PDB file of C-alpha atoms in Angstrom:
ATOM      1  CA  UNK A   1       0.000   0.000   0.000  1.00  0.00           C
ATOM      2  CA  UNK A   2       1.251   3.560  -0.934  1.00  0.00           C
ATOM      3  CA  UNK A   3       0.449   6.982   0.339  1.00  0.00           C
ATOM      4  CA  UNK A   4      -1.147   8.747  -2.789  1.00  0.00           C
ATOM      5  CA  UNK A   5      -2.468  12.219  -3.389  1.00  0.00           C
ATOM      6  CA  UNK A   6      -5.497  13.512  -5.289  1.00  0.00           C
ATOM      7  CA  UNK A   7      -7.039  16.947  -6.401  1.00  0.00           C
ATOM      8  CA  UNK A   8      -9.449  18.293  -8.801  1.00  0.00           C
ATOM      9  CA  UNK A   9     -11.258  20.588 -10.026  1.00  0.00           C
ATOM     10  CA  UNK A  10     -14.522  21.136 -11.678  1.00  0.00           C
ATOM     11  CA  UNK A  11     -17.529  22.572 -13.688  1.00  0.00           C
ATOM     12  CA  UNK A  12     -20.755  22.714 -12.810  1.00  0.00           C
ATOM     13  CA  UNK A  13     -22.809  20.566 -15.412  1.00  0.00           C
ATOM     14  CA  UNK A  14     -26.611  20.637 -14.674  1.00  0.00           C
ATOM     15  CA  UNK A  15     -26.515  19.971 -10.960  1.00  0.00           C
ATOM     16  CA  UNK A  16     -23.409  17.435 -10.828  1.00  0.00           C
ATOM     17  CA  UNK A  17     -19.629  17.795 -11.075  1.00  0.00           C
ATOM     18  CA  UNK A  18     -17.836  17.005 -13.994  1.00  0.00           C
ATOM     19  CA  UNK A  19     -14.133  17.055 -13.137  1.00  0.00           C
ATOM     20  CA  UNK A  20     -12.104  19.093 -15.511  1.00  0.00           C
ATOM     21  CA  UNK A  21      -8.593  19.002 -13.868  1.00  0.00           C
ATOM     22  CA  UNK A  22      -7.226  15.960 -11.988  1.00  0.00           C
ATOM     23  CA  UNK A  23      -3.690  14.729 -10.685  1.00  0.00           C
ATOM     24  CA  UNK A  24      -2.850  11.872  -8.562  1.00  0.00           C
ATOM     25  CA  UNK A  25       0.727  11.954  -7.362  1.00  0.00           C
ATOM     26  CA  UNK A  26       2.321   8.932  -5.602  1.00  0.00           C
ATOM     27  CA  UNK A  27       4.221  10.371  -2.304  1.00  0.00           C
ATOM     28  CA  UNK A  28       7.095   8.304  -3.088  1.00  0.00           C
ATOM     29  CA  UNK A  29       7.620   9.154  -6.577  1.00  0.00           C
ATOM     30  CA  UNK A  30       6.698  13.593  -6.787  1.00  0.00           C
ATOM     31  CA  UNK A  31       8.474  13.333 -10.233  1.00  0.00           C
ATOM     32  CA  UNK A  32       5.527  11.369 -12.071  1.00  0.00           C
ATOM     33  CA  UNK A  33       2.493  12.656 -11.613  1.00  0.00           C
ATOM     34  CA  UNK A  34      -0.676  11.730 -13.754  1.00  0.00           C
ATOM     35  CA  UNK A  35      -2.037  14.687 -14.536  1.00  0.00           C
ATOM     36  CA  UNK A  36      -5.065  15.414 -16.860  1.00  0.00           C
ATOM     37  CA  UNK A  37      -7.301  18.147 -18.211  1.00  0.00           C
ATOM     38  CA  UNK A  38      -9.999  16.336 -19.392  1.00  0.00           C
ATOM     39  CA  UNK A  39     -11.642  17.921 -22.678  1.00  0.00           C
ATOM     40  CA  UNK A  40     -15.674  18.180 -21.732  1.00  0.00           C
ATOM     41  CA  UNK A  41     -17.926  16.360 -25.107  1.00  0.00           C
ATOM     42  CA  UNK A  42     -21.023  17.505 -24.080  1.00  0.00           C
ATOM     43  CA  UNK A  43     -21.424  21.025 -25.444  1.00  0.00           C
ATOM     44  CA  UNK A  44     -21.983  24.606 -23.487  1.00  0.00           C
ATOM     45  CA  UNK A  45     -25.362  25.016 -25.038  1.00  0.00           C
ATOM     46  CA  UNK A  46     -26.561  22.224 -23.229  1.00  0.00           C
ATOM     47  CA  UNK A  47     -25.918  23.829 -19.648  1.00  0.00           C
ATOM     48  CA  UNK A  48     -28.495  25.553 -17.613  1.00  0.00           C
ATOM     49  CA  UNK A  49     -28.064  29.114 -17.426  1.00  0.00           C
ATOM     50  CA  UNK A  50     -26.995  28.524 -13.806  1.00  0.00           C
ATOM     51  CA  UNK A  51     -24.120  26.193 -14.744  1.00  0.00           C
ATOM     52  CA  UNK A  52     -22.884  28.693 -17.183  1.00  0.00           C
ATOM     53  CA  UNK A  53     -22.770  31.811 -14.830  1.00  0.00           C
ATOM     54  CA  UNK A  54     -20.741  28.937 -12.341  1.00  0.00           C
ATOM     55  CA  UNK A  55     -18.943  27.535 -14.943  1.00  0.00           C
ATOM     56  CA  UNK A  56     -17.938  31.382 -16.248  1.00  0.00           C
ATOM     57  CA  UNK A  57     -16.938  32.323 -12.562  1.00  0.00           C
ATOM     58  CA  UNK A  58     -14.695  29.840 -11.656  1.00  0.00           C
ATOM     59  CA  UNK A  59     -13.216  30.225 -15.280  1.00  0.00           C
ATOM     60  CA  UNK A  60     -12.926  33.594 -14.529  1.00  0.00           C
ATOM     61  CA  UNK A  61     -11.954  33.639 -10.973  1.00  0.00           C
ATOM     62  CA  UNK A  62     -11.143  30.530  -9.637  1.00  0.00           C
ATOM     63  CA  UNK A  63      -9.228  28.008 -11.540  1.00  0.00           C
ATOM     64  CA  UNK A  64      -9.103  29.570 -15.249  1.00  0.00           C
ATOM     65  CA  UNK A  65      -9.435  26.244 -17.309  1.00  0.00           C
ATOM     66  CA  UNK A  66     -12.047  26.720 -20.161  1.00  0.00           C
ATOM     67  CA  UNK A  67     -14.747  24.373 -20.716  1.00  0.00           C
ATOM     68  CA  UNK A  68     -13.408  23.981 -24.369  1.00  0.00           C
ATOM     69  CA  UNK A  69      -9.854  22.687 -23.523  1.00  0.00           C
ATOM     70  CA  UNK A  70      -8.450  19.730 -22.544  1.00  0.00           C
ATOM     71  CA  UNK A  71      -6.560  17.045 -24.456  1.00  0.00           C
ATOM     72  CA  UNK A  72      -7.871  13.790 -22.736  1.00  0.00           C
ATOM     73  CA  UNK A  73     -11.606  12.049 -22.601  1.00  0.00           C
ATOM     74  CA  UNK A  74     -12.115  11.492 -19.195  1.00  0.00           C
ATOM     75  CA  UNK A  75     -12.079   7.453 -18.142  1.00  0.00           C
ATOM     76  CA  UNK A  76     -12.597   6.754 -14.762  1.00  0.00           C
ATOM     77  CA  UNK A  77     -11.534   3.261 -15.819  1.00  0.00           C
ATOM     78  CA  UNK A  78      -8.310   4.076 -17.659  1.00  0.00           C
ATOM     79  CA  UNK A  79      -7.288   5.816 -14.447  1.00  0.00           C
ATOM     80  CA  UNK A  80      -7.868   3.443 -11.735  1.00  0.00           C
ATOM     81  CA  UNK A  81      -5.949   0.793 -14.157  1.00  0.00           C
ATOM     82  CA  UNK A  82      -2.838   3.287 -13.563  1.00  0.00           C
ATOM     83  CA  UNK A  83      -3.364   3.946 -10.101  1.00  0.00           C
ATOM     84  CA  UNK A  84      -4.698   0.814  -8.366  1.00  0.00           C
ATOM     85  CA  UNK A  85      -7.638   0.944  -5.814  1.00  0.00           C
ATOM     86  CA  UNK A  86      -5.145  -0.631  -2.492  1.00  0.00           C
ATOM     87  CA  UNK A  87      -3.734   2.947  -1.856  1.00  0.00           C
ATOM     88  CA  UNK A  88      -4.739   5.716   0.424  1.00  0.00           C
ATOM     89  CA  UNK A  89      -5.098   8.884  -1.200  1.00  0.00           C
ATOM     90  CA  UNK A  90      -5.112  12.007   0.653  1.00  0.00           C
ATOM     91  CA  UNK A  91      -7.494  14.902  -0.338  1.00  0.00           C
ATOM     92  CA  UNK A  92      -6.923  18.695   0.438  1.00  0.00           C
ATOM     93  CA  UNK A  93     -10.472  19.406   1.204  1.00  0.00           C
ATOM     94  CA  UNK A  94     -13.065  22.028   3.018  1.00  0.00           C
ATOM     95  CA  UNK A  95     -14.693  21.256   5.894  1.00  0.00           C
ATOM     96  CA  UNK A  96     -17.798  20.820   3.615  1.00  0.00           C
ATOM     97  CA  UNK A  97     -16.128  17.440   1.904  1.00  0.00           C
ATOM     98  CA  UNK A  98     -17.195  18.933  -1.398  1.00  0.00           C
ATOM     99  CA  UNK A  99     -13.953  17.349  -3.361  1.00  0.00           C
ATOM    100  CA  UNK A 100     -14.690  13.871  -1.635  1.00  0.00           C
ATOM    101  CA  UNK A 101     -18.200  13.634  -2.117  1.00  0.00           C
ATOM    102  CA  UNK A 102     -17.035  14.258  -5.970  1.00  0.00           C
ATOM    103  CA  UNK A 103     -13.746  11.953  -6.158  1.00  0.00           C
ATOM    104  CA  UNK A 104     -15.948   9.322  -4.507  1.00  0.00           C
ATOM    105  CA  UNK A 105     -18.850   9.357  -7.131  1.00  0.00           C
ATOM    106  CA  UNK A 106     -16.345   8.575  -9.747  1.00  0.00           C
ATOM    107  CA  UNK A 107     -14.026   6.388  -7.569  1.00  0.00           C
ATOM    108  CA  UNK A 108     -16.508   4.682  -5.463  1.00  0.00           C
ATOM    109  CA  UNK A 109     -13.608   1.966  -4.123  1.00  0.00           C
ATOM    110  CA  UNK A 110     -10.865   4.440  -3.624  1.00  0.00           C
ATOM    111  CA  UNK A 111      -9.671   5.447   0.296  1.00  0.00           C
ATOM    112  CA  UNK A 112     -10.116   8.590   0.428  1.00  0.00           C
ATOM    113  CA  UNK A 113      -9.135  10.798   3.746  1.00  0.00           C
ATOM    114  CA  UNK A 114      -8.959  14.714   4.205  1.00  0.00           C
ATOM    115  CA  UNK A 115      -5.317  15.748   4.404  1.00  0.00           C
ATOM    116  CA  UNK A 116      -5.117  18.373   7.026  1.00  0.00           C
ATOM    117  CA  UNK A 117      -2.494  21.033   5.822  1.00  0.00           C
ATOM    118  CA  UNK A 118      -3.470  24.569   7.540  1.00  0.00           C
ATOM    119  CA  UNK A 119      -2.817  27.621   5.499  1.00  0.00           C
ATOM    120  CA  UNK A 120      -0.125  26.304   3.157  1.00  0.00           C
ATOM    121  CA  UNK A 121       0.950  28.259   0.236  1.00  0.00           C
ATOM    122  CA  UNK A 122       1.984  27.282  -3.319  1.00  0.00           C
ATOM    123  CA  UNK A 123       5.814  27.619  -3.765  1.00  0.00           C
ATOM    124  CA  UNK A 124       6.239  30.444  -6.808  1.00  0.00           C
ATOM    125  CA  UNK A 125       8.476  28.005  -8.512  1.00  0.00           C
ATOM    126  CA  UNK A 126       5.934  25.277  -9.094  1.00  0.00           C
ATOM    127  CA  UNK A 127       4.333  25.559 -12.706  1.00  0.00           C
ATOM    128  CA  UNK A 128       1.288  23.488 -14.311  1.00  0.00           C
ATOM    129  CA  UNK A 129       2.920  21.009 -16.971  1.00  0.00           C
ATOM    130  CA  UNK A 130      -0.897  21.968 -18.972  1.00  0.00           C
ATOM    131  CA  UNK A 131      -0.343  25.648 -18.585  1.00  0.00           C
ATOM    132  CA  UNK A 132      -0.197  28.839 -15.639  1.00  0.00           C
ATOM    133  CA  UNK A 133      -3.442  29.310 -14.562  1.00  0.00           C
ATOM    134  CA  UNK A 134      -2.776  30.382 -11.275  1.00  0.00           C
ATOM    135  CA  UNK A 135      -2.617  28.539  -8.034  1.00  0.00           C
ATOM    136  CA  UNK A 136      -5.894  27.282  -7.838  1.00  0.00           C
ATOM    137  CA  UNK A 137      -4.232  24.317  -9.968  1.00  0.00           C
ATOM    138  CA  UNK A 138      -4.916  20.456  -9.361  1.00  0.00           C
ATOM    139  CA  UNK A 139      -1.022  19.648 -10.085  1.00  0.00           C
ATOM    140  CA  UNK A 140       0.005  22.767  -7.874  1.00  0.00           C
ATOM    141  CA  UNK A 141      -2.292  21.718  -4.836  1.00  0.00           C
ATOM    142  CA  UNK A 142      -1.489  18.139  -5.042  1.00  0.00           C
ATOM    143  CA  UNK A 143       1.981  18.741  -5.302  1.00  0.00           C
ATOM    144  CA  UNK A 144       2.278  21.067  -2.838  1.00  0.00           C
ATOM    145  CA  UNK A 145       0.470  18.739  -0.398  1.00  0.00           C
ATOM    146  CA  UNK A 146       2.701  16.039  -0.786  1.00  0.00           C
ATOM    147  CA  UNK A 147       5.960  18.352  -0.271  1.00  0.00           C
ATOM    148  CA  UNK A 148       3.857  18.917   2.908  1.00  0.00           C
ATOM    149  CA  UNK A 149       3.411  15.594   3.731  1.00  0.00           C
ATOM    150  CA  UNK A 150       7.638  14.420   3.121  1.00  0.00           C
ATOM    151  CA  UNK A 151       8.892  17.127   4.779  1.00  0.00           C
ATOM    152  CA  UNK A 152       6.741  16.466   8.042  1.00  0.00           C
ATOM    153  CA  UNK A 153       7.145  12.694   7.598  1.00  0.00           C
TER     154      UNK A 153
END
């Protein structure tokens, strides 16, 4: 069993989560991550108006991924074949749970716990291999948690 670690982040499609960004990083091997920015099939017009106004702000404000881009289809399948299901993976998450709730409807079997890791800031240096789009970034947070988690091992 390994010590893994997760993030995401995510649209709003018509009252459910669709993950847009994801990386899983293995604690004992930082240098290769899986990291993916899945490219959304089903188009904008389809959204509620709601959903676009969310979608638009955290485009806009949060996480600034587009709903157009993206290079991979999203397979829940495909990942769990890379990653295995044996592992724990830690979570950076709110009190709320809201990235849990949503990592567990698409990876029901996965062991999933909240990382706690108070107030801890992305080093400048770290860049997103997909492109800057700040630090609201799955790859930043996840490695940034797991930096956390060797240096306090």
């Amino acid at each position: 069993m390994s010590t893994w670690f997760i993030d995401i982040k995510v649209f709003s499609g018509n009252n459910e989560k669709i993950i847009k960004e994801l990386c899983v990083m293995n604690a004992n091997d930082i240098l290769n991550p899986m990291h993916y920015v899945f490219y959304e099939q089903r188009p904008w017009y389809s959204l509620s108006e709601k959903s676009k106004l969310d979608n638009d702000f955290l485009t806009n404000h949060f996480h600034h991924l587009r709903w157009i881009e993206g290079k991979d289809v999203f397979c829940p399948t495909c990942i769990l074949d890379n990653i295995g299901q044996d592992n724990l993976f830690y979570v950076v998450d709110s009190s709320a749970g809201d990235k849990i709730k949503t990592i567990k409807a698409y990876f029901p079997k996965l062991r999933i716990t909240n990382y706690n890791m108070r107030f801890q800031r992305v080093p400048p240096n770290i860049e997103c291999p997909w492109r800057p789009h700040g630090d609201a970034c799955a790859y930043k947070q996840c490695l940034t948690a797991a930096l956390h988690y060797l240096k306090n091992d």
